[in-house]
DNA sequence: TACGCGTGGTA
DNA sequence: TTACCAAGCGT
């Protein structure tokens, strides 16, 4: 590797690593750099901010200290431990990856990029991050930060979120990366993107590698190429608060396989254009086996966004005779309705209803 | 390849 | 208020 590193690349690394040594943040996953802690943190940080992950990281690795511990955990346990992090599919994939370690590697985490890449939920970035940060393998790890930093430094007019753009960025990294400390190099590039080479208002005046940067003399914000975004869609849904016991209400579990699988929510459904809330609720509750349905007043409403769907959820008070025991609907206590087993939309509705009054 | 997947923060 | 995300991955 060293033979391909030019004197200019060596100067780049020296400047970058000196900056990182002084500026690196004290983050939980950096305090003990084990392979498992690295893996967990990288998955948590996918599309999720440091401020969201930091307060939840230690509790998770304390509860599941090894891949084997997570491999053997129940759905309820992992979803509860992941509560508040979003993208719940990630923790199921992490568990699948942990199970693969148990089944194929005696519970150990593979040490090479190639073998890490064969684990479920481990893509090019995560494999590169674990291999380099935990095992010091000299491989690129291109996340959103690194894609932005490298496209600016090299003046690449590519979209690093696409495979072709990512490969172009990886080629540049191979020219720059020092054989002596690839892990520190990758982590420093990520940190540079987060603290200095930001998406908007980059702090080029404080950049340790501005002497090597093409975009600093251009318009840095023009790099990298932006991905085209889907238009967001406004949708409404109606839900029923059918009392069940002391402050509680009937809920249904979301089907396995769909989004938010495993969480509970108030019964209801999307509102078709022009459809009345009353007929939609009557329909949804009948399907679940409720009878003698009386739709009451609006009890609460909330706004909630899931990816590109802007949802307005409206909760109605409803009186009805409970369904037979064969129904998927079950009673939930008031405590459960504001706990980690329900969707965020449900917690918002419960909170909004509490503000109005019981 | 384009899309779906959750959440909380910022402009 | 809405737009745009923030350390991606699987399908």
PDB file of C-alpha atoms in Angstrom, chain A residues 114-346:
ATOM      1  CA  UNK A 114     -14.562  -9.756   2.726  1.00  0.00           C
ATOM      2  CA  UNK A 115     -15.962 -11.988   5.472  1.00  0.00           C
ATOM      3  CA  UNK A 116     -17.718  -9.129   7.268  1.00  0.00           C
ATOM      4  CA  UNK A 117     -19.462  -8.297   3.985  1.00  0.00           C
ATOM      5  CA  UNK A 118     -21.120 -11.730   4.001  1.00  0.00           C
ATOM      6  CA  UNK A 119     -23.020 -10.935   7.228  1.00  0.00           C
ATOM      7  CA  UNK A 120     -26.674  -9.868   6.955  1.00  0.00           C
ATOM      8  CA  UNK A 121     -27.095  -6.120   7.380  1.00  0.00           C
ATOM      9  CA  UNK A 122     -23.409  -5.404   6.765  1.00  0.00           C
ATOM     10  CA  UNK A 123     -22.963  -3.444   3.523  1.00  0.00           C
ATOM     11  CA  UNK A 124     -19.889  -1.807   2.002  1.00  0.00           C
ATOM     12  CA  UNK A 125     -19.717   1.018   4.528  1.00  0.00           C
ATOM     13  CA  UNK A 126     -20.269  -1.015   7.703  1.00  0.00           C
ATOM     14  CA  UNK A 127     -17.869  -3.749   6.578  1.00  0.00           C
ATOM     15  CA  UNK A 128     -15.218  -1.108   5.844  1.00  0.00           C
ATOM     16  CA  UNK A 129     -15.841   0.661   9.147  1.00  0.00           C
ATOM     17  CA  UNK A 130     -15.528  -2.490  11.279  1.00  0.00           C
ATOM     18  CA  UNK A 131     -12.548  -3.844   9.312  1.00  0.00           C
ATOM     19  CA  UNK A 132     -10.619  -0.570   9.503  1.00  0.00           C
ATOM     20  CA  UNK A 133     -11.650   0.867  12.887  1.00  0.00           C
ATOM     21  CA  UNK A 134     -11.582  -2.397  14.852  1.00  0.00           C
ATOM     22  CA  UNK A 135      -9.010  -4.468  12.911  1.00  0.00           C
ATOM     23  CA  UNK A 136      -6.915  -1.809  11.105  1.00  0.00           C
ATOM     24  CA  UNK A 137      -7.474  -3.309   7.664  1.00  0.00           C
ATOM     25  CA  UNK A 138      -6.602  -0.781   4.936  1.00  0.00           C
ATOM     26  CA  UNK A 139     -10.022  -0.564   3.241  1.00  0.00           C
ATOM     27  CA  UNK A 140     -12.208   2.483   2.507  1.00  0.00           C
ATOM     28  CA  UNK A 141     -15.360   3.196   4.545  1.00  0.00           C
ATOM     29  CA  UNK A 142     -17.490   5.635   2.569  1.00  0.00           C
ATOM     30  CA  UNK A 143     -20.447   7.056   4.453  1.00  0.00           C
ATOM     31  CA  UNK A 144     -22.226  10.339   3.744  1.00  0.00           C
ATOM     32  CA  UNK A 145     -19.454  12.313   5.445  1.00  0.00           C
ATOM     33  CA  UNK A 146     -16.576  10.678   3.602  1.00  0.00           C
ATOM     34  CA  UNK A 147     -18.389  10.880   0.273  1.00  0.00           C
ATOM     35  CA  UNK A 148     -18.797  14.616   0.776  1.00  0.00           C
ATOM     36  CA  UNK A 149     -15.243  15.241   2.014  1.00  0.00           C
ATOM     37  CA  UNK A 150     -13.574  13.286  -0.785  1.00  0.00           C
ATOM     38  CA  UNK A 151     -15.776  14.642  -3.579  1.00  0.00           C
ATOM     39  CA  UNK A 152     -14.853  18.170  -2.453  1.00  0.00           C
ATOM     40  CA  UNK A 153     -11.132  17.496  -2.012  1.00  0.00           C
ATOM     41  CA  UNK A 154     -10.787  15.745  -5.379  1.00  0.00           C
ATOM     42  CA  UNK A 155     -13.436  17.838  -7.145  1.00  0.00           C
ATOM     43  CA  UNK A 156     -15.454  14.737  -8.082  1.00  0.00           C
ATOM     44  CA  UNK A 157     -18.789  15.491  -9.727  1.00  0.00           C
ATOM     45  CA  UNK A 158     -20.397  12.242  -8.599  1.00  0.00           C
ATOM     46  CA  UNK A 159     -23.175  11.093  -6.268  1.00  0.00           C
ATOM     47  CA  UNK A 160     -21.411   8.947  -3.622  1.00  0.00           C
ATOM     48  CA  UNK A 161     -24.722   7.415  -2.539  1.00  0.00           C
ATOM     49  CA  UNK A 162     -24.791   5.536  -5.853  1.00  0.00           C
ATOM     50  CA  UNK A 163     -22.476   2.543  -6.406  1.00  0.00           C
ATOM     51  CA  UNK A 164     -20.540   4.194  -9.247  1.00  0.00           C
ATOM     52  CA  UNK A 165     -19.989   7.359  -7.214  1.00  0.00           C
ATOM     53  CA  UNK A 166     -18.957   5.365  -4.169  1.00  0.00           C
ATOM     54  CA  UNK A 167     -16.373   3.448  -6.214  1.00  0.00           C
ATOM     55  CA  UNK A 168     -14.922   6.722  -7.513  1.00  0.00           C
ATOM     56  CA  UNK A 169     -14.607   7.976  -3.926  1.00  0.00           C
ATOM     57  CA  UNK A 170     -13.032   4.683  -2.832  1.00  0.00           C
ATOM     58  CA  UNK A 171     -10.403   5.010  -5.581  1.00  0.00           C
ATOM     59  CA  UNK A 172      -9.395   8.442  -4.253  1.00  0.00           C
ATOM     60  CA  UNK A 173      -9.207   7.081  -0.722  1.00  0.00           C
ATOM     61  CA  UNK A 174      -6.876   4.284  -1.765  1.00  0.00           C
ATOM     62  CA  UNK A 175      -4.505   6.961  -3.084  1.00  0.00           C
ATOM     63  CA  UNK A 176      -4.581   8.867   0.198  1.00  0.00           C
ATOM     64  CA  UNK A 177      -4.851   6.200   2.892  1.00  0.00           C
ATOM     65  CA  UNK A 178      -1.668   5.456   4.886  1.00  0.00           C
ATOM     66  CA  UNK A 179      -0.832   1.785   5.494  1.00  0.00           C
ATOM     67  CA  UNK A 180       0.255   2.571   9.047  1.00  0.00           C
ATOM     68  CA  UNK A 181      -3.115   3.727  10.482  1.00  0.00           C
ATOM     69  CA  UNK A 182      -6.075   3.138   8.152  1.00  0.00           C
ATOM     70  CA  UNK A 183      -8.557   3.010  11.040  1.00  0.00           C
ATOM     71  CA  UNK A 184      -7.578   6.413  12.399  1.00  0.00           C
ATOM     72  CA  UNK A 185      -7.556   7.766   8.838  1.00  0.00           C
ATOM     73  CA  UNK A 186     -11.136   6.623   8.152  1.00  0.00           C
ATOM     74  CA  UNK A 187     -12.429   7.827  11.499  1.00  0.00           C
ATOM     75  CA  UNK A 188     -10.696  11.178  10.998  1.00  0.00           C
ATOM     76  CA  UNK A 189     -12.322  11.593   7.573  1.00  0.00           C
ATOM     77  CA  UNK A 190     -15.742  10.899   9.092  1.00  0.00           C
ATOM     78  CA  UNK A 191     -15.073  13.366  11.906  1.00  0.00           C
ATOM     79  CA  UNK A 192     -13.840  15.993   9.448  1.00  0.00           C
ATOM     80  CA  UNK A 193     -17.102  15.673   7.526  1.00  0.00           C
ATOM     81  CA  UNK A 194     -19.158  15.974  10.693  1.00  0.00           C
ATOM     82  CA  UNK A 195     -17.329  18.932  12.277  1.00  0.00           C
ATOM     83  CA  UNK A 196     -15.663  20.909   9.460  1.00  0.00           C
ATOM     84  CA  UNK A 197     -16.599  19.787   5.962  1.00  0.00           C
ATOM     85  CA  UNK A 198     -20.312  20.075   6.722  1.00  0.00           C
ATOM     86  CA  UNK A 199     -23.091  19.814   4.118  1.00  0.00           C
ATOM     87  CA  UNK A 200     -23.936  23.503   4.535  1.00  0.00           C
ATOM     88  CA  UNK A 201     -21.656  26.309   5.735  1.00  0.00           C
ATOM     89  CA  UNK A 202     -18.443  24.253   5.658  1.00  0.00           C
ATOM     90  CA  UNK A 203     -15.734  25.710   7.906  1.00  0.00           C
ATOM     91  CA  UNK A 204     -13.024  25.846   5.266  1.00  0.00           C
ATOM     92  CA  UNK A 205     -11.128  28.434   7.330  1.00  0.00           C
ATOM     93  CA  UNK A 206     -10.659  25.791  10.041  1.00  0.00           C
ATOM     94  CA  UNK A 207      -9.906  22.889   7.709  1.00  0.00           C
ATOM     95  CA  UNK A 208      -6.599  21.056   8.221  1.00  0.00           C
ATOM     96  CA  UNK A 209      -6.471  19.853   4.597  1.00  0.00           C
ATOM     97  CA  UNK A 210      -7.683  22.917   2.685  1.00  0.00           C
ATOM     98  CA  UNK A 211      -4.299  23.076   0.915  1.00  0.00           C
ATOM     99  CA  UNK A 212      -5.213  19.770  -0.757  1.00  0.00           C
ATOM    100  CA  UNK A 213      -8.815  20.709  -1.651  1.00  0.00           C
ATOM    101  CA  UNK A 214     -10.129  21.460  -5.135  1.00  0.00           C
ATOM    102  CA  UNK A 215     -13.563  22.688  -4.036  1.00  0.00           C
ATOM    103  CA  UNK A 216     -12.262  25.307  -1.596  1.00  0.00           C
ATOM    104  CA  UNK A 217     -11.491  27.490  -4.628  1.00  0.00           C
ATOM    105  CA  UNK A 218     -14.863  26.664  -6.187  1.00  0.00           C
ATOM    106  CA  UNK A 219     -18.183  26.431  -4.313  1.00  0.00           C
ATOM    107  CA  UNK A 220     -17.818  23.609  -1.752  1.00  0.00           C
ATOM    108  CA  UNK A 221     -21.601  23.290  -1.354  1.00  0.00           C
ATOM    109  CA  UNK A 222     -21.816  22.221  -5.011  1.00  0.00           C
ATOM    110  CA  UNK A 223     -20.139  18.949  -4.032  1.00  0.00           C
ATOM    111  CA  UNK A 224     -21.146  16.180  -3.992  1.00  0.00           C
ATOM    112  CA  UNK A 225     -23.851  15.940  -6.657  1.00  0.00           C
ATOM    113  CA  UNK A 226     -27.220  15.917  -4.947  1.00  0.00           C
ATOM    114  CA  UNK A 227     -29.479  12.932  -5.238  1.00  0.00           C
ATOM    115  CA  UNK A 228     -32.974  13.689  -6.544  1.00  0.00           C
ATOM    116  CA  UNK A 229     -35.605  13.371  -3.879  1.00  0.00           C
ATOM    117  CA  UNK A 230     -39.072  11.929  -3.991  1.00  0.00           C
ATOM    118  CA  UNK A 231     -41.875  14.377  -3.407  1.00  0.00           C
ATOM    119  CA  UNK A 232     -43.502  14.025   0.001  1.00  0.00           C
ATOM    120  CA  UNK A 233     -47.112  12.904   0.256  1.00  0.00           C
ATOM    121  CA  UNK A 234     -49.757  14.124   2.721  1.00  0.00           C
ATOM    122  CA  UNK A 235     -52.030  11.383   4.066  1.00  0.00           C
ATOM    123  CA  UNK A 236     -54.654  11.158   6.811  1.00  0.00           C
ATOM    124  CA  UNK A 237     -55.572   8.275   9.021  1.00  0.00           C
ATOM    125  CA  UNK A 238     -58.294   7.778  11.594  1.00  0.00           C
ATOM    126  CA  UNK A 239     -57.973   5.716  14.736  1.00  0.00           C
ATOM    127  CA  UNK A 240     -60.366   4.603  17.437  1.00  0.00           C
ATOM    128  CA  UNK A 241     -59.960   4.945  21.189  1.00  0.00           C
ATOM    129  CA  UNK A 242     -62.169   2.119  22.425  1.00  0.00           C
ATOM    130  CA  UNK A 243     -61.886   2.086  26.246  1.00  0.00           C
ATOM    131  CA  UNK A 244     -60.720  -1.175  27.817  1.00  0.00           C
ATOM    132  CA  UNK A 245     -60.487  -1.033  31.585  1.00  0.00           C
ATOM    133  CA  UNK A 246     -58.915   1.659  33.710  1.00  0.00           C
ATOM    134  CA  UNK A 247     -57.782   4.313  31.214  1.00  0.00           C
ATOM    135  CA  UNK A 248     -56.583   1.686  28.744  1.00  0.00           C
ATOM    136  CA  UNK A 249     -57.850   0.959  25.239  1.00  0.00           C
ATOM    137  CA  UNK A 250     -57.979  -1.723  22.568  1.00  0.00           C
ATOM    138  CA  UNK A 251     -54.942  -1.995  20.295  1.00  0.00           C
ATOM    139  CA  UNK A 252     -53.797  -4.158  17.400  1.00  0.00           C
ATOM    140  CA  UNK A 253     -50.323  -5.451  16.561  1.00  0.00           C
ATOM    141  CA  UNK A 254     -48.888  -4.432  13.209  1.00  0.00           C
ATOM    142  CA  UNK A 255     -48.461  -7.380  10.846  1.00  0.00           C
ATOM    143  CA  UNK A 256     -45.127  -9.119  10.605  1.00  0.00           C
ATOM    144  CA  UNK A 257     -43.261  -8.081   7.481  1.00  0.00           C
ATOM    145  CA  UNK A 258     -44.719  -4.592   7.113  1.00  0.00           C
ATOM    146  CA  UNK A 259     -43.225  -1.429   8.414  1.00  0.00           C
ATOM    147  CA  UNK A 260     -43.046  -1.111  12.192  1.00  0.00           C
ATOM    148  CA  UNK A 261     -43.808  -4.827  12.465  1.00  0.00           C
ATOM    149  CA  UNK A 262     -44.410  -5.939  16.029  1.00  0.00           C
ATOM    150  CA  UNK A 263     -45.492  -2.608  17.468  1.00  0.00           C
ATOM    151  CA  UNK A 264     -49.056  -1.985  18.633  1.00  0.00           C
ATOM    152  CA  UNK A 265     -51.352   0.885  17.682  1.00  0.00           C
ATOM    153  CA  UNK A 266     -54.960   2.011  17.988  1.00  0.00           C
ATOM    154  CA  UNK A 267     -57.245   0.270  15.476  1.00  0.00           C
ATOM    155  CA  UNK A 268     -58.002   2.324  12.379  1.00  0.00           C
ATOM    156  CA  UNK A 269     -56.774   2.844   8.844  1.00  0.00           C
ATOM    157  CA  UNK A 270     -55.872   5.275   6.093  1.00  0.00           C
ATOM    158  CA  UNK A 271     -58.587   7.651   5.005  1.00  0.00           C
ATOM    159  CA  UNK A 272     -59.344   7.359   1.292  1.00  0.00           C
ATOM    160  CA  UNK A 273     -59.845  10.711  -0.519  1.00  0.00           C
ATOM    161  CA  UNK A 274     -63.374  11.956   0.190  1.00  0.00           C
ATOM    162  CA  UNK A 275     -64.097   9.186   2.701  1.00  0.00           C
ATOM    163  CA  UNK A 276     -65.616  10.134   6.042  1.00  0.00           C
ATOM    164  CA  UNK A 277     -63.796   9.320   9.276  1.00  0.00           C
ATOM    165  CA  UNK A 278     -66.908   7.619  10.590  1.00  0.00           C
ATOM    166  CA  UNK A 279     -67.288   5.136   7.742  1.00  0.00           C
ATOM    167  CA  UNK A 280     -63.568   4.320   7.713  1.00  0.00           C
ATOM    168  CA  UNK A 281     -63.550   3.663  11.472  1.00  0.00           C
ATOM    169  CA  UNK A 282     -66.739   1.607  11.314  1.00  0.00           C
ATOM    170  CA  UNK A 283     -65.191  -0.497   8.564  1.00  0.00           C
ATOM    171  CA  UNK A 284     -61.845  -0.992  10.340  1.00  0.00           C
ATOM    172  CA  UNK A 285     -63.493  -1.947  13.643  1.00  0.00           C
ATOM    173  CA  UNK A 286     -65.989  -4.343  12.030  1.00  0.00           C
ATOM    174  CA  UNK A 287     -63.148  -6.240  10.356  1.00  0.00           C
ATOM    175  CA  UNK A 288     -61.575  -6.720  13.797  1.00  0.00           C
ATOM    176  CA  UNK A 289     -64.828  -8.104  15.212  1.00  0.00           C
ATOM    177  CA  UNK A 290     -66.102  -5.115  17.202  1.00  0.00           C
ATOM    178  CA  UNK A 291     -69.923  -4.664  17.286  1.00  0.00           C
ATOM    179  CA  UNK A 292     -72.505  -2.051  18.333  1.00  0.00           C
ATOM    180  CA  UNK A 293     -70.098   0.649  17.184  1.00  0.00           C
ATOM    181  CA  UNK A 294     -70.786   4.300  18.070  1.00  0.00           C
ATOM    182  CA  UNK A 295     -68.299   6.809  16.698  1.00  0.00           C
ATOM    183  CA  UNK A 296     -67.796   9.718  19.130  1.00  0.00           C
ATOM    184  CA  UNK A 297     -66.024  13.060  19.024  1.00  0.00           C
ATOM    185  CA  UNK A 298     -62.425  13.686  18.037  1.00  0.00           C
ATOM    186  CA  UNK A 299     -60.276  13.016  21.105  1.00  0.00           C
ATOM    187  CA  UNK A 300     -56.844  14.053  19.821  1.00  0.00           C
ATOM    188  CA  UNK A 301     -54.798  14.559  16.675  1.00  0.00           C
ATOM    189  CA  UNK A 302     -51.112  14.602  15.834  1.00  0.00           C
ATOM    190  CA  UNK A 303     -48.746  15.021  12.918  1.00  0.00           C
ATOM    191  CA  UNK A 304     -46.106  12.422  12.233  1.00  0.00           C
ATOM    192  CA  UNK A 305     -43.696  11.855   9.349  1.00  0.00           C
ATOM    193  CA  UNK A 306     -42.449   8.470   8.186  1.00  0.00           C
ATOM    194  CA  UNK A 307     -39.922   8.873   5.378  1.00  0.00           C
ATOM    195  CA  UNK A 308     -41.841  10.806   2.718  1.00  0.00           C
ATOM    196  CA  UNK A 309     -45.331  10.391   4.190  1.00  0.00           C
ATOM    197  CA  UNK A 310     -46.660  13.353   6.170  1.00  0.00           C
ATOM    198  CA  UNK A 311     -49.346  11.770   8.307  1.00  0.00           C
ATOM    199  CA  UNK A 312     -52.169  13.540  10.105  1.00  0.00           C
ATOM    200  CA  UNK A 313     -53.587  11.049  12.594  1.00  0.00           C
ATOM    201  CA  UNK A 314     -56.987  11.699  14.177  1.00  0.00           C
ATOM    202  CA  UNK A 315     -58.122   9.756  17.227  1.00  0.00           C
ATOM    203  CA  UNK A 316     -61.875   9.434  17.863  1.00  0.00           C
ATOM    204  CA  UNK A 317     -63.538   8.309  21.041  1.00  0.00           C
ATOM    205  CA  UNK A 318     -65.540   5.201  20.173  1.00  0.00           C
ATOM    206  CA  UNK A 319     -67.960   3.045  22.111  1.00  0.00           C
ATOM    207  CA  UNK A 320     -68.196  -0.543  20.988  1.00  0.00           C
ATOM    208  CA  UNK A 321     -68.645  -4.067  22.210  1.00  0.00           C
ATOM    209  CA  UNK A 322     -65.240  -5.753  22.330  1.00  0.00           C
ATOM    210  CA  UNK A 323     -64.322  -8.373  19.735  1.00  0.00           C
ATOM    211  CA  UNK A 324     -64.185 -12.157  20.329  1.00  0.00           C
ATOM    212  CA  UNK A 325     -60.935 -13.562  21.709  1.00  0.00           C
ATOM    213  CA  UNK A 326     -59.983 -14.740  18.214  1.00  0.00           C
ATOM    214  CA  UNK A 327     -59.589 -11.109  17.120  1.00  0.00           C
ATOM    215  CA  UNK A 328     -56.063  -9.648  16.762  1.00  0.00           C
ATOM    216  CA  UNK A 329     -57.259  -6.717  18.898  1.00  0.00           C
ATOM    217  CA  UNK A 330     -56.204  -6.854  22.572  1.00  0.00           C
ATOM    218  CA  UNK A 331     -56.635  -4.477  25.520  1.00  0.00           C
ATOM    219  CA  UNK A 332     -53.614  -2.331  26.439  1.00  0.00           C
ATOM    220  CA  UNK A 333     -53.201  -0.529  29.768  1.00  0.00           C
ATOM    221  CA  UNK A 334     -52.628   3.213  29.959  1.00  0.00           C
ATOM    222  CA  UNK A 335     -48.985   2.509  30.851  1.00  0.00           C
ATOM    223  CA  UNK A 336     -48.508   0.311  27.786  1.00  0.00           C
ATOM    224  CA  UNK A 337     -50.083   3.005  25.585  1.00  0.00           C
ATOM    225  CA  UNK A 338     -47.238   5.400  26.365  1.00  0.00           C
ATOM    226  CA  UNK A 339     -44.475   2.779  26.536  1.00  0.00           C
ATOM    227  CA  UNK A 340     -41.951   1.403  24.028  1.00  0.00           C
ATOM    228  CA  UNK A 341     -44.256  -1.325  22.649  1.00  0.00           C
ATOM    229  CA  UNK A 342     -46.446   1.068  20.671  1.00  0.00           C
ATOM    230  CA  UNK A 343     -45.714   3.171  17.598  1.00  0.00           C
ATOM    231  CA  UNK A 344     -44.472   6.712  17.995  1.00  0.00           C
ATOM    232  CA  UNK A 345     -47.687   7.939  16.387  1.00  0.00           C
ATOM    233  CA  UNK A 346     -49.637   6.178  19.157  1.00  0.00           C
TER     234      UNK A 346
END
